[in-house]
Short mmCIF file of C-alpha atoms and ligand atoms in Angstrom, two decimals:
data_model
loop_
_atom_site.label_atom_id
_atom_site.label_comp_id
_atom_site.label_asym_id
_atom_site.label_seq_id
_atom_site.Cartn_x
_atom_site.Cartn_y
_atom_site.Cartn_z
CA MET A 191 90.84 124.27 114.83
CA ALA A 192 92.04 128.25 113.99
CA GLY A 193 91.20 129.59 110.39
CA TYR A 194 89.30 125.91 109.48
CA LEU A 195 85.82 127.04 107.35
CA VAL A 196 84.29 123.45 109.23
CA ASP A 197 82.73 123.14 112.11
CA ASP A 198 83.90 119.54 112.08
CA VAL A 199 87.54 119.66 112.48
CA ARG A 200 87.98 115.86 113.02
CA LYS A 201 90.23 113.88 110.62
CA VAL A 202 88.64 112.19 108.00
CA THR A 203 88.75 108.50 107.77
CA THR A 204 87.80 106.03 105.56
CA HIS A 205 85.05 104.80 107.44
CA ARG A 206 83.83 108.62 107.66
CA LEU A 207 83.43 108.70 104.15
CA TYR A 208 81.35 105.79 104.32
CA GLU A 209 78.90 107.07 107.07
CA MET A 210 78.61 110.20 104.74
CA LYS A 211 77.34 108.19 101.79
CA GLN A 212 74.89 106.52 104.15
CA SER A 213 73.65 109.36 105.47
CA GLY A 214 73.54 111.27 102.50
CA LYS A 215 76.02 113.80 102.78
CA LYS A 216 78.37 114.38 99.96
CA ILE A 217 82.16 114.27 99.65
CA ALA A 218 84.08 117.24 98.16
CA MET A 219 87.58 116.08 97.31
CA LEU A 220 90.22 117.87 95.57
CA THR A 221 93.70 117.72 94.16
CA SER A 222 96.70 119.12 95.86
CA TYR A 223 100.75 118.32 95.03
CA ASP A 224 102.53 120.67 97.78
CA TYR A 225 102.07 122.14 101.25
CA SER A 226 101.24 125.57 100.39
CA MET A 227 97.83 124.26 98.55
CA ALA A 228 97.13 121.82 100.91
CA ARG A 229 96.93 124.02 103.47
CA ILE A 230 94.29 126.48 101.91
CA VAL A 231 92.37 123.19 100.47
CA ASP A 232 92.40 121.77 103.82
CA GLY A 233 91.52 124.51 105.50
CA ALA A 234 88.74 124.96 103.41
CA GLY A 235 86.83 122.09 104.15
CA VAL A 236 87.67 119.42 101.51
CA ASP A 237 86.85 115.97 103.06
CA VAL A 238 89.77 114.31 100.60
CA ILE A 239 92.99 115.62 99.31
CA LEU A 240 94.31 113.56 95.88
CA VAL A 241 98.00 113.58 95.53
CA GLY A 242 96.85 113.21 91.66
CA ASP A 243 99.30 112.21 89.41
CA SER A 244 97.96 114.63 87.43
CA ALA A 245 101.33 116.11 89.12
CA SER A 246 102.75 115.10 85.93
CA ASN A 247 100.52 117.65 84.02
CA THR A 248 99.87 120.66 86.34
CA MET A 249 103.54 120.82 88.06
CA ALA A 250 105.63 119.26 85.37
CA GLY A 251 104.28 120.83 82.15
CA ASN A 252 103.98 116.75 80.75
CA ALA A 253 101.57 115.79 78.35
CA THR A 254 100.33 112.46 80.00
CA THR A 255 100.31 111.35 83.45
CA LEU A 256 102.83 108.54 82.13
CA PRO A 257 105.93 110.17 83.24
CA ILE A 258 105.85 110.80 86.42
CA THR A 259 107.65 108.69 89.03
CA LEU A 260 107.47 106.94 92.28
CA ASP A 261 110.09 109.22 93.38
CA GLN A 262 108.31 112.31 92.85
CA MET A 263 104.87 111.16 93.99
CA ILE A 264 106.65 110.64 96.76
CA TYR A 265 108.06 113.99 96.92
CA HIS A 266 104.61 115.50 95.93
CA ALA A 267 102.87 113.54 98.86
CA ARG A 268 105.16 114.17 101.51
CA SER A 269 104.47 117.74 100.96
CA VAL A 270 100.99 117.55 101.18
CA VAL A 271 101.08 115.50 104.30
CA ARG A 272 102.69 118.25 106.10
CA GLY A 273 100.24 120.97 105.27
CA VAL A 274 97.08 118.49 106.07
CA LYS A 275 95.21 118.37 109.59
CA ARG A 276 91.58 117.06 108.66
CA ALA A 277 91.16 115.86 104.80
CA LEU A 278 92.09 112.39 104.28
CA VAL A 279 95.42 111.77 101.90
CA VAL A 280 95.27 110.06 99.25
CA CYS A 281 98.05 109.51 96.88
CA ASP A 282 98.10 108.06 93.53
CA MET A 283 100.23 105.21 92.54
CA PRO A 284 102.03 106.06 89.06
CA PHE A 285 101.85 104.52 86.35
CA GLY A 286 104.13 100.97 85.91
CA THR A 287 104.25 100.81 89.82
CA TYR A 288 101.34 98.14 90.24
CA GLN A 289 100.35 96.71 86.59
CA VAL A 290 103.64 94.72 85.90
CA ASP A 291 103.54 92.44 89.33
CA PRO A 292 101.05 92.49 92.49
CA GLN A 293 104.56 91.68 94.04
CA ASP A 294 105.94 94.38 93.01
CA ALA A 295 102.72 96.25 93.83
CA VAL A 296 102.59 95.65 97.59
CA ARG A 297 106.22 96.68 97.68
CA ASN A 298 105.79 100.18 95.97
CA ALA A 299 102.55 101.03 98.38
CA VAL A 300 104.09 100.23 101.47
CA ARG A 301 107.19 102.46 100.31
CA ILE A 302 104.30 105.41 99.89
CA MET A 303 102.63 104.86 102.75
CA GLN A 304 106.07 104.74 104.63
CA GLU A 305 107.69 107.56 103.11
CA THR A 306 105.03 110.07 102.96
CA GLY A 307 102.43 109.58 105.74
CA CYS A 308 99.18 109.41 103.23
CA ASP A 309 96.25 107.59 104.45
CA ALA A 310 95.47 106.01 101.09
CA LEU A 311 96.07 104.93 97.66
CA LYS A 312 94.31 105.15 94.33
CA LEU A 313 94.78 102.80 91.26
CA GLU A 314 93.63 102.99 87.97
CA GLY A 315 91.62 99.80 86.85
CA GLY A 316 89.17 96.81 87.00
CA VAL A 317 89.36 93.08 87.75
CA GLU A 318 92.98 92.81 85.73
CA ILE A 319 94.62 94.82 88.86
CA ILE A 320 92.28 93.14 91.53
CA PRO A 321 95.22 90.28 92.63
CA ALA A 322 97.19 93.97 93.02
CA ILE A 323 94.89 95.75 94.93
CA LYS A 324 94.43 92.76 97.79
CA LEU A 325 97.94 92.14 98.69
CA ILE A 326 98.07 95.91 99.08
CA LEU A 327 94.63 95.27 101.28
CA GLU A 328 95.97 92.82 103.06
CA ALA A 329 99.21 94.98 103.74
CA GLY A 330 96.34 96.78 105.65
CA ILE A 331 96.47 100.10 103.02
CA PRO A 332 93.62 101.15 101.87
CA VAL A 333 92.77 101.78 98.21
CA CYS A 334 90.37 103.86 96.24
CA GLY A 335 89.91 102.30 92.64
CA HIS A 336 89.44 104.53 89.76
CA LEU A 337 87.26 103.36 86.25
CA GLY A 338 86.37 105.00 83.10
CA LEU A 339 88.29 107.67 81.55
CA THR A 340 91.90 106.44 83.12
CA PRO A 341 94.42 108.59 82.38
CA GLN A 342 97.53 106.27 82.64
CA SER A 343 95.87 104.13 79.91
CA ILE A 344 95.36 107.20 77.46
CA ASN A 345 97.58 105.34 74.77
CA LYS A 346 95.36 102.50 74.74
CA PHE A 347 92.32 104.78 74.74
CA GLY A 348 93.69 106.93 72.03
CA THR A 349 90.95 109.85 72.86
CA TYR A 350 90.05 111.64 76.12
CA ALA A 351 86.07 111.34 74.68
CA VAL A 352 83.46 110.27 77.22
CA ARG A 353 83.98 106.54 78.13
CA ALA A 354 81.97 103.47 78.36
CA LYS A 355 78.83 104.99 76.28
CA GLU A 356 78.83 101.64 74.73
CA GLU A 357 76.86 98.78 76.53
CA ALA A 358 80.22 96.44 76.08
CA GLU A 359 82.26 98.91 78.07
CA ALA A 360 79.52 100.07 80.32
CA ASP A 361 78.65 96.16 81.27
CA LYS A 362 82.68 95.89 81.84
CA LEU A 363 82.47 99.37 84.33
CA ARG A 364 79.64 97.72 85.89
CA SER A 365 81.26 94.94 87.17
CA ASP A 366 84.77 96.23 87.61
CA ALA A 367 83.01 98.79 90.33
CA LYS A 368 81.33 95.82 91.59
CA ALA A 369 84.87 94.12 92.05
CA LEU A 370 86.65 96.54 93.42
CA ALA A 371 84.01 97.07 96.24
CA GLU A 372 83.55 93.71 96.75
CA VAL A 373 87.47 93.02 97.08
CA GLY A 374 87.54 95.79 100.00
CA CYS A 375 88.32 99.30 98.09
CA PHE A 376 86.55 102.56 100.46
CA ALA A 377 86.02 104.35 97.46
CA ILE A 378 85.87 104.44 93.59
CA VAL A 379 86.56 107.23 91.24
CA LEU A 380 84.29 107.43 87.83
CA GLU A 381 85.91 109.70 85.23
CA LYS A 382 84.21 110.99 82.52
CA ILE A 383 81.14 108.59 82.51
CA PRO A 384 77.75 109.19 81.31
CA ALA A 385 75.57 110.53 83.94
CA GLN A 386 73.16 108.03 84.00
CA LEU A 387 75.88 105.15 84.21
CA ALA A 388 77.64 106.88 87.07
CA LYS A 389 74.34 106.98 89.16
CA GLU A 390 73.49 103.32 88.38
CA VAL A 391 76.74 102.19 89.89
CA THR A 392 76.56 104.90 92.61
CA GLU A 393 73.51 103.40 93.77
CA SER A 394 74.22 99.31 93.31
CA VAL A 395 77.49 99.41 95.70
CA PRO A 396 77.84 100.55 98.75
CA VAL A 397 81.23 102.37 98.71
CA PRO A 398 81.40 106.05 98.01
CA ILE A 399 81.80 106.65 94.17
CA ILE A 400 83.21 110.17 93.87
CA GLY A 401 82.75 111.59 90.21
CA ILE A 402 84.77 113.54 87.71
CA GLY A 403 83.00 114.37 84.99
CA ALA A 404 80.38 111.70 86.16
CA GLY A 405 77.22 113.90 87.18
CA GLY A 406 75.72 114.94 90.38
CA ALA A 407 74.22 111.27 91.31
CA CYS A 408 77.48 110.24 92.69
CA ASP A 409 78.73 110.55 96.55
CA GLY A 410 80.97 112.84 95.98
CA GLN A 411 82.98 115.32 93.39
CA VAL A 412 86.40 115.62 92.55
CA LEU A 413 88.33 118.51 90.61
CA VAL A 414 92.05 119.27 89.58
CA VAL A 415 92.23 122.42 91.75
CA HIS A 416 94.82 123.79 89.17
CA ASP A 417 91.42 123.30 86.84
CA MET A 418 88.67 124.62 89.18
CA LEU A 419 91.19 127.89 90.16
CA GLY A 420 91.59 128.92 86.56
CA MET A 421 95.16 128.35 86.82
CA ASN A 422 95.36 126.62 83.38
CA GLN A 423 94.32 128.24 80.56
CA GLY A 424 93.11 126.30 77.74
CA PHE A 425 91.59 123.19 79.36
CA SER A 426 87.88 123.85 79.12
CA PRO A 427 85.83 120.19 79.48
CA LYS A 428 82.30 120.60 79.88
CA PHE A 429 82.40 118.91 83.60
CA LEU A 430 84.59 121.78 84.75
CA ARG A 431 83.51 124.58 86.91
CA ARG A 432 86.20 127.44 87.46
CA TYR A 433 85.98 128.94 90.75
CA ALA A 434 88.25 131.78 90.05
CA ASN A 435 90.61 132.97 87.21
CA LEU A 436 93.76 132.99 88.95
CA PHE A 437 95.65 132.66 85.79
CA GLU A 438 94.36 136.36 85.36
CA VAL A 439 94.83 137.62 88.87
CA MET A 440 98.32 136.10 89.16
CA THR A 441 99.87 137.56 86.24
CA ASP A 442 97.81 140.91 86.97
CA ALA A 443 99.84 141.04 90.04
CA VAL A 444 103.10 139.92 88.90
CA GLY A 445 102.97 142.29 86.22
CA GLN A 446 102.08 144.99 88.84
CA TYR A 447 105.45 143.86 90.69
CA VAL A 448 107.67 144.42 87.28
CA THR A 449 105.75 147.64 86.76
CA ASP A 450 107.06 148.98 90.66
CA VAL A 451 110.40 147.60 90.00
CA LYS A 452 111.36 149.06 86.64
CA ASN A 453 109.42 152.32 88.02
CA CYS A 454 111.26 152.59 91.21
CA ASP A 455 108.26 152.40 92.59
CA PHE A 456 108.95 149.08 94.76
CA PRO A 457 110.64 148.98 97.35
CA ASN A 458 109.34 152.42 99.16
CA GLU A 459 110.51 154.15 102.15
CA ASN A 460 108.19 151.91 104.67
CA GLU A 461 109.54 148.89 102.85
CA GLN A 462 113.37 149.09 103.52
CA TYR A 463 115.30 149.04 106.55
O1 LIG B 203 95.33 112.48 89.02
C1 LIG B 203 94.50 112.86 89.21
O2 LIG B 203 94.31 114.13 88.99
C2 LIG B 203 93.27 112.05 89.33
C3 LIG B 203 91.80 112.88 89.15
C4 LIG B 203 91.47 113.35 88.04
C5 LIG B 203 90.64 112.03 89.53
O3 LIG B 203 93.10 111.08 89.44
#
């Protein structure tokens, strides 16, 4: 495909991710929330694009992921899908759409799939949500799990500190990961947990483990695209590597435009009809 930075431009599937784990090839995953960003992320060779409910923070300016609605996630996912040719597109099920009733969960899951054209869904939680995951899988929808610092439970945690440092929570995470893999999740995201625990889980389950703040032994990595491009100032967790400082680049560009307009330097003779 023209403009793509990778040689293998075949559409990524859940099966391909499984093969990547088997052959030791790392999986690159990033978030996107709109068409223009999704085109860039897809063209640069990211394997999985997550339409994260972090859209609540990055796109809407909320303090948590809790306020984003099903309709808003559908809007974001539909926009992303239009920009993607290669990556597997995974959409987060937002808070409240799968925790209350498994029947509701499958209805909401079907709506996201039908109205967005995305490839799979991600749900936060362990054994508590297995009944919902089972029904969604039975409807033919691939599910990615998410354990560790699950942001939809931030009010229960009361802190964004590293999870599962204590043995009881680490044990629960181990058995949750096993249960998610056994029920048929195609991958599991592990967020902000000790690297040693993530390594152990990665080696003990057959499905790909994607880490964020979970060390280098995971089968793949995910970051919020606004964070890794340096569009968010003031969010600097230890796990975040910034690959650009777009906040500065964009501020300078906009500032230059303002200066040019005020100085009657834009538009010039070549920029008019
Ligand atoms: O919503 C999101 O961006 C996520 C990632 C942090 C994994 O769930």
